[in-house]
């Protein structure tokens, strides 16, 4: 006998006697002798293997689909994030430009300007306000307005407004941090947000000491 030749394996669908089809694997080997040639055929039911392969294929397709979907989601999220970052940078640049414009405007104003939050705490002061009050913006920021802006003489008023009565008077006397007193003319207005809610106040005042002296001299000369 000669050794059997390598098997030839084929897969196909076989039909049972009851008419149902099943997947099978057929392997055929050839055995040759001096007088004859024989064929050995082995048929194996591979239903379970095919089911496992189909399940593996289904899982593989599911994973690939999940990866594609997740990659798309991450790509979209990354695009949204990049757009949000770009929008935020644009807003920050606009705010920085607006802040610089505001600071430039306040520096150019000849009157003292102090802004407060809704609780009456100082948020911003310009240079004129620093000079008249004796407080720097850094030192005054966050303090109650009445601590840095001390009115020492003003007509007595009875008011039910949330604004202190001495801020409702136009002409008053301000005492600076160094103890110096100066006559000032003042006005205060609320700061409103876009929904017309009060978010703070802005106080504008100027030194009228010279004007007061001239008025007093005029009164004396009239007398």
Coordinates of N, CA and C in Angstrom, one line a residue:
X1 N 0.8 -1.2 0.0 CA 0.0 0.0 0.0 C 0.9 1.2 0.0
X2 N 0.3 2.2 -0.7 CA 1.0 3.5 -0.7 C 0.3 4.4 0.4
X3 N 1.1 5.3 1.0 CA 0.4 6.2 2.0 C -0.7 6.9 1.4
X4 N -1.8 7.2 2.2 CA -2.9 7.9 1.7 C -2.5 9.3 1.3
X5 N -3.1 9.8 0.2 CA -2.8 11.1 -0.2 C -3.5 12.1 0.7
X6 N -3.0 13.4 0.8 CA -3.7 14.4 1.6 C -5.2 14.5 1.4
X7 N -5.9 14.6 2.4 CA -7.4 14.7 2.3 C -7.8 16.0 1.6
X8 N -8.8 15.9 0.8 CA -9.5 17.0 0.2 C -10.7 17.3 1.0
X9 N -10.8 18.5 1.5 CA -11.9 18.9 2.4 C -12.8 19.8 1.6
X10 N -14.1 19.5 1.7 CA -15.1 20.4 1.1 C -16.3 20.6 2.1
X11 N -16.9 21.7 2.0 CA -18.1 22.0 2.8 C -19.3 22.2 1.8
X12 N -20.4 21.6 2.2 CA -21.6 21.7 1.4 C -22.8 21.5 2.3
X13 N -23.9 21.6 1.8 CA -25.2 21.4 2.5 C -25.7 20.0 2.1
X14 N -26.0 19.2 3.1 CA -26.5 17.9 2.9 C -28.0 17.9 3.3
X15 N -28.8 17.0 2.8 CA -30.2 16.9 3.1 C -30.4 15.5 3.8
X16 N -31.0 15.6 5.0 CA -31.4 14.4 5.7 C -32.5 13.7 5.1
X17 N -32.8 12.5 5.6 CA -33.9 11.7 5.1 C -35.3 12.4 5.4
X18 N -35.3 13.2 6.5 CA -36.5 13.9 6.8 C -36.7 15.2 6.0
X19 N -35.8 15.5 5.1 CA -35.9 16.7 4.3 C -35.2 17.9 4.8
X20 N -34.7 17.9 6.0 CA -34.0 19.1 6.5 C -32.5 19.1 6.0
X21 N -32.1 20.3 5.9 CA -30.7 20.5 5.4 C -29.7 20.8 6.5
X22 N -28.5 20.3 6.4 CA -27.5 20.6 7.5 C -26.2 20.8 6.8
X23 N -25.4 21.7 7.4 CA -24.0 21.9 6.8 C -23.1 20.7 7.2
X24 N -22.4 20.3 6.2 CA -21.4 19.2 6.5 C -20.1 19.5 5.9
X25 N -19.1 18.8 6.5 CA -17.7 18.9 5.9 C -17.4 17.5 5.4
X26 N -16.9 17.4 4.2 CA -16.5 16.1 3.6 C -15.0 16.1 3.3
X27 N -14.4 15.1 3.8 CA -12.9 15.0 3.6 C -12.7 13.6 2.9
X28 N -12.0 13.7 1.8 CA -11.8 12.4 1.0 C -10.3 12.2 0.9
X29 N -9.9 11.0 1.2 CA -8.5 10.5 1.1 C -8.4 9.4 0.1
X30 N -7.3 9.3 -0.6 CA -7.1 8.3 -1.6 C -6.0 7.3 -1.1
X31 N -6.4 6.1 -1.1 CA -5.4 5.0 -0.7 C -5.2 4.1 -1.9
X32 N -3.9 4.1 -2.3 CA -3.6 3.3 -3.5 C -2.8 2.0 -3.1
X33 N -3.1 0.9 -3.7 CA -2.3 -0.3 -3.6 C -1.9 -0.8 -5.0
X34 N -1.2 -1.9 -5.0 CA -0.7 -2.3 -6.3 C -1.8 -2.8 -7.2
X35 N -2.9 -3.2 -6.6 CA -3.9 -3.7 -7.4 C -5.2 -2.8 -7.5
X36 N -5.3 -1.8 -6.6 CA -6.5 -1.0 -6.6 C -6.3 0.3 -6.0
X37 N -7.2 1.1 -6.2 CA -7.2 2.5 -5.5 C -8.5 2.6 -4.7
X38 N -8.4 3.0 -3.5 CA -9.5 3.1 -2.6 C -9.7 4.6 -2.2
X39 N -10.9 4.9 -1.9 CA -11.3 6.3 -1.4 C -11.9 6.2 -0.1
X40 N -11.5 7.0 0.8 CA -12.0 7.0 2.2 C -12.7 8.4 2.3
X41 N -14.0 8.4 2.6 CA -14.7 9.7 2.7 C -15.2 9.8 4.2
X42 N -15.0 10.9 4.8 CA -15.5 11.2 6.1 C -16.4 12.4 6.1
X43 N -17.6 12.2 6.6 CA -18.6 13.3 6.6 C -18.8 13.7 8.0
X44 N -18.7 15.0 8.3 CA -18.9 15.5 9.7 C -20.0 16.6 9.7
X45 N -20.9 16.5 10.6 CA -21.9 17.5 10.8 C -21.2 18.7 11.5
X46 N -21.3 19.9 10.8 CA -20.6 21.1 11.3 C -21.6 22.1 11.6
X47 N -22.8 21.7 12.0 CA -23.9 22.7 12.4 C -23.4 23.6 13.5
X48 N -22.9 23.0 14.6 CA -22.5 23.8 15.7 C -21.4 24.8 15.4
X49 N -20.5 24.3 14.6 CA -19.4 25.1 14.2 C -19.8 26.3 13.3
X50 N -20.8 26.0 12.4 CA -21.3 27.1 11.6 C -22.1 28.1 12.5
X51 N -22.8 27.6 13.4 CA -23.5 28.5 14.3 C -22.5 29.4 15.1
X52 N -21.4 28.8 15.6 CA -20.4 29.5 16.3 C -19.8 30.6 15.4
X53 N -19.5 30.2 14.1 CA -18.9 31.1 13.2 C -19.9 32.3 12.9
X54 N -21.2 31.9 12.7 CA -22.1 33.0 12.5 C -22.2 34.0 13.7
X55 N -22.2 33.4 14.9 CA -22.2 34.2 16.1 C -21.0 35.1 16.2
X56 N -19.9 34.5 15.9 CA -18.6 35.2 15.9 C -18.7 36.4 14.9
X57 N -19.2 36.1 13.7 CA -19.3 37.1 12.7 C -20.3 38.2 13.1
X58 N -21.4 37.8 13.7 CA -22.3 38.8 14.2 C -21.7 39.7 15.3
X59 N -21.0 39.1 16.2 CA -20.3 39.9 17.2 C -19.2 40.8 16.6
X60 N -18.5 40.3 15.6 CA -17.5 41.1 15.0 C -18.1 42.3 14.3
X61 N -19.2 42.0 13.6 CA -19.9 43.1 12.9 C -20.5 44.1 13.9
X62 N -21.0 43.6 15.0 CA -21.5 44.5 16.0 C -20.4 45.4 16.6
X63 N -19.2 44.8 16.9 CA -18.1 45.5 17.4 C -17.6 46.6 16.4
X64 N -17.5 46.1 15.1 CA -17.0 47.1 14.1 C -18.0 48.2 14.0
X65 N -19.3 47.9 14.0 CA -20.3 49.0 13.9 C -20.3 49.9 15.1
X66 N -20.1 49.3 16.3 CA -20.0 50.1 17.5 C -18.8 51.0 17.5
X67 N -17.7 50.5 17.0 CA -16.5 51.3 16.9 C -16.7 52.4 15.9
X68 N -17.3 52.1 14.7 CA -17.6 53.2 13.7 C -18.5 54.3 14.3
X69 N -19.6 53.8 15.0 CA -20.5 54.8 15.6 C -19.8 55.6 16.7
X70 N -19.0 54.9 17.5 CA -18.4 55.7 18.6 C -17.3 56.6 18.0
X71 N -16.6 56.2 17.0 CA -15.7 57.1 16.3 C -16.3 58.3 15.8
X72 N -17.5 58.1 15.1 CA -18.3 59.2 14.6 C -18.7 60.1 15.7
X73 N -19.2 59.6 16.8 CA -19.7 60.4 17.9 C -18.5 61.2 18.5
X74 N -17.4 60.6 18.6 CA -16.2 61.3 19.2 C -15.7 62.4 18.2
X75 N -15.8 62.1 16.9 CA -15.4 63.1 15.9 C -16.4 64.3 16.0
X76 N -17.7 64.0 16.1 CA -18.7 65.1 16.2 C -18.5 65.9 17.4
X77 N -18.2 65.1 18.6 CA -18.0 65.8 19.8 C -16.8 66.6 19.8
X78 N -15.7 66.1 19.1 CA -14.5 66.9 19.0 C -14.7 68.1 18.2
X79 N -15.5 68.0 17.1 CA -15.8 69.2 16.3 C -16.6 70.2 17.1
X80 N -17.6 69.8 17.9 CA -18.3 70.7 18.7 C -17.5 71.3 19.7
X81 N -16.6 70.5 20.3 CA -15.7 71.1 21.3 C -14.7 72.1 20.7
X82 N -14.2 71.8 19.6 CA -13.3 72.8 18.9 C -14.1 74.1 18.6
X83 N -15.3 73.9 18.1 CA -16.1 75.1 17.8 C -16.4 75.9 19.1
X84 N -16.7 75.1 20.2 CA -17.0 75.8 21.4 C -15.8 76.6 21.9
X85 N -14.6 75.9 21.8 CA -13.3 76.6 22.2 C -13.1 77.8 21.4
X86 N -13.4 77.7 20.0 CA -13.2 78.9 19.2 C -14.2 80.0 19.5
X87 N -15.4 79.6 19.8 CA -16.4 80.6 20.2 C -16.0 81.3 21.5
X88 N -15.5 80.4 22.4 CA -15.2 81.0 23.7 C -14.0 81.9 23.6
X89 N -13.0 81.6 22.7 CA -11.9 82.5 22.5 C -12.4 83.8 21.9
X90 N -13.3 83.7 20.9 CA -13.9 84.9 20.3 C -14.6 85.8 21.3
X91 N -15.3 85.1 22.2 CA -16.0 85.9 23.3 C -15.0 86.5 24.2
X92 N -14.0 85.7 24.6 CA -13.0 86.2 25.5 C -12.2 87.4 24.9
X93 N -11.9 87.3 23.6 CA -11.3 88.5 22.9 C -12.2 89.7 22.9
X94 N -13.5 89.4 22.6 CA -14.5 90.5 22.6 C -14.6 91.1 24.0
X95 N -14.6 90.3 25.0 CA -14.7 90.8 26.4 C -13.5 91.6 26.8
X96 N -12.3 91.0 26.4 CA -11.1 91.7 26.7 C -11.0 93.1 26.0
X97 N -11.5 93.1 24.7 CA -11.5 94.4 24.0 C -12.5 95.4 24.7
X98 N -13.6 94.8 25.1 CA -14.6 95.7 25.7 C -14.1 96.2 27.1
X99 N -13.4 95.3 27.8 CA -12.9 95.7 29.1 C -11.8 96.8 28.9
X100 N -11.0 96.6 27.9 CA -9.9 97.6 27.6 C -10.5 98.9 27.2
X101 N -11.6 98.9 26.4 CA -12.3 100.1 26.0 C -12.9 100.8 27.2
X102 N -13.5 100.0 28.1 CA -14.1 100.6 29.3 C -13.0 101.2 30.2
X103 N -11.9 100.5 30.3 CA -10.8 101.0 31.2 C -10.3 102.3 30.6
X104 N -10.1 102.3 29.2 CA -9.6 103.5 28.6 C -10.6 104.7 28.7
X105 N -11.9 104.4 28.6 CA -12.9 105.4 28.8 C -12.9 106.0 30.2
X106 N -12.8 105.1 31.2 CA -12.8 105.5 32.6 C -11.6 106.4 32.9
X107 N -10.4 106.0 32.3 CA -9.2 106.8 32.5 C -9.3 108.2 31.9
X108 N -10.1 108.3 30.8 CA -10.2 109.6 30.2 C -11.3 110.5 30.8
X109 N -12.1 109.9 31.7 CA -13.2 110.7 32.3 C -12.6 111.6 33.4
X110 N -13.0 112.8 33.5 CA -12.4 113.7 34.5 C -13.1 113.5 35.9
X111 N -14.2 112.8 36.0 CA -14.9 112.5 37.2 C -14.4 111.2 37.8
X112 N -14.7 111.1 39.1 CA -14.4 109.8 39.8 C -15.5 108.9 39.5
X113 N -15.2 107.6 39.3 CA -16.2 106.6 39.0 C -15.9 105.4 39.8
X114 N -17.0 104.9 40.5 CA -16.9 103.7 41.3 C -18.1 102.8 41.0
X115 N -17.9 101.5 40.7 CA -19.0 100.6 40.4 C -19.0 99.6 41.5
X116 N -20.2 99.2 41.9 CA -20.4 98.2 42.9 C -21.3 97.0 42.4
X117 N -21.3 95.9 43.2 CA -22.1 94.8 42.8 C -23.5 95.0 43.6
X118 N -24.3 94.0 43.5 CA -25.7 94.1 44.0 C -25.6 94.2 45.6
X119 N -24.5 93.8 46.2 CA -24.4 93.8 47.6 C -23.7 95.1 48.1
X120 N -23.4 96.0 47.2 CA -22.8 97.3 47.5 C -21.3 97.2 47.7
X121 N -20.7 96.1 47.2 CA -19.2 96.0 47.3 C -18.5 96.5 46.1
X122 N -17.4 97.1 46.3 CA -16.7 97.8 45.2 C -16.1 96.8 44.2
X123 N -16.4 97.1 42.9 CA -15.9 96.2 41.8 C -14.8 97.0 41.1
X124 N -15.0 98.3 40.8 CA -14.0 99.0 40.0 C -14.0 100.4 40.4
X125 N -12.8 101.0 40.3 CA -12.5 102.5 40.6 C -11.6 103.0 39.5
X126 N -11.9 104.2 39.0 CA -10.9 104.8 38.1 C -9.9 105.6 38.9
X127 N -8.9 106.2 38.1 CA -7.8 106.9 38.8 C -8.3 108.1 39.5
X128 N -9.3 108.8 39.0 CA -9.8 110.0 39.7 C -10.4 109.6 41.0
X129 N -11.2 108.5 41.0 CA -11.8 108.0 42.3 C -10.7 107.6 43.3
X130 N -9.6 107.0 42.8 CA -8.5 106.7 43.7 C -7.9 107.9 44.3
X131 N -7.7 108.9 43.5 CA -7.2 110.2 44.0 C -8.0 110.8 45.1
X132 N -9.3 110.9 44.8 CA -10.2 111.6 45.7 C -10.5 110.8 47.0
X133 N -10.6 109.5 46.9 CA -10.8 108.7 48.1 C -9.6 108.3 48.8
X134 N -8.4 108.3 48.2 CA -7.2 107.8 48.8 C -7.0 106.3 48.8
X135 N -8.0 105.6 48.1 CA -7.9 104.1 48.0 C -7.5 103.7 46.6
X136 N -6.7 102.7 46.5 CA -6.4 102.1 45.2 C -7.5 101.1 44.9
X137 N -7.6 100.9 43.6 CA -8.7 99.9 43.2 C -8.4 98.5 43.8
X138 N -7.1 98.1 43.8 CA -6.8 96.8 44.4 C -7.2 96.7 45.9
X139 N -6.9 97.8 46.6 CA -7.2 97.8 48.0 C -8.7 97.9 48.3
X140 N -9.4 98.6 47.5 CA -10.8 98.8 47.7 C -11.7 97.7 47.2
X141 N -11.2 96.9 46.2 CA -12.1 95.9 45.5 C -12.6 94.9 46.6
X142 N -13.9 94.7 46.6 CA -14.5 93.7 47.5 C -15.0 94.3 48.8
X143 N -14.6 95.6 49.1 CA -15.0 96.2 50.3 C -16.3 96.9 50.1
X144 N -17.0 97.1 51.3 CA -18.3 97.9 51.2 C -18.0 99.3 50.8
X145 N -18.9 99.8 49.9 CA -18.7 101.1 49.4 C -18.5 102.2 50.5
X146 N -19.3 102.1 51.5 CA -19.2 103.1 52.6 C -17.8 103.1 53.3
X147 N -17.1 102.0 53.2 CA -15.8 102.0 53.8 C -14.7 102.8 53.1
X148 N -14.8 102.8 51.8 CA -13.8 103.6 50.9 C -14.4 104.9 50.5
X149 N -15.7 105.0 50.5 CA -16.3 106.3 50.1 C -17.1 106.8 51.3
X150 N -16.4 107.6 52.1 CA -17.0 108.1 53.3 C -17.5 109.5 53.2
X151 N -18.8 109.6 53.3 CA -19.5 110.9 53.3 C -19.6 111.4 54.7
X152 N -19.0 112.5 55.0 CA -19.0 113.0 56.4 C -19.9 114.1 56.7
X153 N -20.4 114.8 55.7 CA -21.4 115.9 55.9 C -22.3 115.9 54.7
X154 N -23.6 115.7 55.0 CA -24.6 115.8 54.0 C -26.0 116.1 54.7
X155 N -26.9 116.8 54.1 CA -28.2 117.0 54.7 C -28.8 115.7 55.1
X156 N -29.5 115.8 56.2 CA -30.2 114.6 56.7 C -31.5 114.3 55.9
X157 N -31.6 113.1 55.4 CA -32.8 112.7 54.7 C -33.4 111.5 55.2
X158 N -34.7 111.3 55.1 CA -35.4 110.1 55.4 C -35.8 109.4 54.1
X159 N -35.2 108.2 53.8 CA -35.4 107.6 52.6 C -35.7 106.1 52.8
X160 N -36.6 105.5 52.0 CA -36.8 104.1 52.1 C -36.2 103.4 50.9
X161 N -35.3 104.1 50.2 CA -34.6 103.5 49.0 C -33.5 102.6 49.5
X162 N -33.2 101.6 48.7 CA -32.1 100.7 49.0 C -30.7 101.4 48.9
X163 N -30.7 102.6 48.3 CA -29.5 103.4 48.2 C -29.4 104.2 49.5
X164 N -28.2 104.2 50.1 CA -28.1 105.1 51.3 C -28.4 106.5 51.1
X165 N -29.1 107.2 52.0 CA -29.6 108.5 51.8 C -28.5 109.5 51.4
X166 N -27.3 109.3 52.0 CA -26.2 110.3 51.7 C -25.7 110.2 50.2
X167 N -26.1 109.1 49.5 CA -25.8 109.0 48.1 C -26.8 109.6 47.2
X168 N -28.0 110.0 47.8 CA -29.0 110.6 47.1 C -28.8 112.1 47.0
X169 N -28.0 112.6 47.8 CA -27.7 114.1 47.8 C -26.7 114.3 46.7
X170 N -26.8 115.5 46.1 CA -25.9 115.9 45.0 C -24.6 116.4 45.6
X171 N -24.6 117.4 46.5 CA -23.4 118.0 47.0 C -23.2 117.6 48.4
X172 N -22.0 117.0 48.6 CA -21.7 116.4 49.9 C -20.2 116.7 50.2
X173 N -19.7 116.2 51.4 CA -18.3 116.3 51.7 C -17.8 114.9 51.9
X174 N -16.7 114.6 51.2 CA -16.1 113.3 51.2 C -14.8 113.4 52.0
X175 N -14.6 112.4 52.9 CA -13.3 112.3 53.6 C -12.5 111.2 53.0
X176 N -11.3 111.5 52.6 CA -10.4 110.5 52.0 C -9.8 109.6 53.1
X177 N -9.1 108.6 52.6 CA -8.4 107.6 53.5 C -7.4 108.3 54.3
X178 N -6.8 109.4 53.8 CA -5.8 110.1 54.5 C -6.4 111.2 55.5
X179 N -7.7 111.3 55.5 CA -8.3 112.2 56.4 C -8.7 113.6 55.8
X180 N -8.3 113.8 54.6 CA -8.6 115.0 53.9 C -10.1 115.1 53.5
X181 N -10.7 116.3 53.6 CA -12.1 116.5 53.3 C -12.2 117.3 52.1
X182 N -13.1 116.9 51.1 CA -13.2 117.7 49.9 C -14.7 117.7 49.5
X183 N -15.1 118.8 49.1 CA -16.5 119.0 48.6 C -16.7 118.3 47.2
X184 N -17.7 117.5 47.1 CA -17.9 116.8 45.8 C -19.4 116.9 45.4
X185 N -19.6 116.8 44.1 CA -20.9 116.6 43.6 C -21.0 115.2 43.1
X186 N -22.1 114.5 43.4 CA -22.2 113.1 43.1 C -23.5 112.7 42.5
X187 N -23.5 111.6 41.8 CA -24.8 111.0 41.3 C -24.6 109.5 41.2
X188 N -25.6 108.8 41.5 CA -25.6 107.3 41.5 C -26.7 106.8 40.7
X189 N -26.4 105.7 39.9 CA -27.4 105.1 39.0 C -27.3 103.6 39.1
X190 N -28.4 102.9 39.0 CA -28.3 101.4 39.0 C -27.7 100.9 37.7
X191 N -27.1 99.7 37.8 CA -26.6 99.0 36.7 C -27.6 97.8 36.4
X192 N -28.1 97.8 35.2 CA -29.1 96.8 34.9 C -28.6 95.8 33.9
X193 N -29.0 94.5 34.1 CA -28.6 93.5 33.1 C -29.6 93.5 32.0
X194 N -29.5 92.5 31.0 CA -30.3 92.5 29.9 C -31.8 92.2 30.2
X195 N -32.0 91.6 31.3 CA -33.4 91.3 31.8 C -34.0 92.4 32.7
X196 N -33.3 93.5 32.7 CA -33.7 94.7 33.5 C -33.6 94.4 35.0
X197 N -32.8 93.5 35.4 CA -32.5 93.2 36.8 C -31.3 94.0 37.3
X198 N -31.5 94.6 38.5 CA -30.4 95.4 39.1 C -29.2 94.5 39.4
X199 N -28.0 94.8 38.9 CA -26.9 93.9 39.3 C -25.8 94.7 40.0
X200 N -26.1 96.0 40.2 CA -25.1 96.8 40.9 C -25.4 98.3 40.7
X201 N -24.4 99.1 41.0 CA -24.6 100.6 40.9 C -23.3 101.2 40.4
X202 N -23.5 102.4 39.8 CA -22.3 103.2 39.4 C -22.4 104.6 40.0
X203 N -21.4 105.0 40.7 CA -21.3 106.3 41.4 C -20.3 107.2 40.6
X204 N -20.8 108.4 40.3 CA -19.9 109.3 39.6 C -19.9 110.6 40.4
X205 N -18.7 111.1 40.7 CA -18.5 112.2 41.5 C -17.3 113.1 41.1
X206 N -17.3 114.4 41.5 CA -16.2 115.2 41.1 C -15.9 116.3 42.2
X207 N -14.7 116.7 42.2 CA -14.3 117.7 43.2 C -14.9 119.1 42.8
X208 N -15.7 119.7 43.8 CA -16.2 121.0 43.5 C -15.8 122.0 44.6
X209 N -14.6 121.7 45.2 CA -14.1 122.5 46.3 C -13.9 123.9 45.9
X210 N -13.2 124.1 44.7 CA -13.0 125.5 44.2 C -14.3 126.2 43.9
X211 N -15.3 125.5 43.3 CA -16.6 126.0 43.0 C -17.3 126.5 44.3
X212 N -17.2 125.7 45.4 CA -17.8 126.1 46.6 C -17.1 127.3 47.2
X213 N -15.8 127.4 47.1 CA -15.1 128.6 47.6 C -15.5 129.8 46.9
X214 N -15.6 129.7 45.6 CA -16.1 130.8 44.8 C -17.5 131.3 45.1
X215 N -18.4 130.3 45.4 CA -19.7 130.6 45.8 C -19.8 131.3 47.1
X216 N -19.0 130.8 48.1 CA -18.9 131.5 49.4 C -18.4 132.9 49.3
X217 N -17.3 133.1 48.5 CA -16.8 134.4 48.3 C -17.8 135.4 47.7
X218 N -18.6 134.8 46.7 CA -19.6 135.6 46.1 C -20.7 136.0 47.1
X219 N -21.1 135.1 48.0 CA -22.1 135.4 49.0 C -21.6 136.5 49.9
X220 N -20.3 136.3 50.3 CA -19.7 137.3 51.2 C -19.7 138.7 50.6
X221 N -19.3 138.7 49.3 CA -19.2 140.0 48.6 C -20.6 140.6 48.5
X222 N -21.6 139.8 48.3 CA -23.0 140.3 48.2 C -23.5 140.9 49.5
X223 N -23.1 140.2 50.6 CA -23.4 140.7 51.9 C -22.8 142.0 52.2

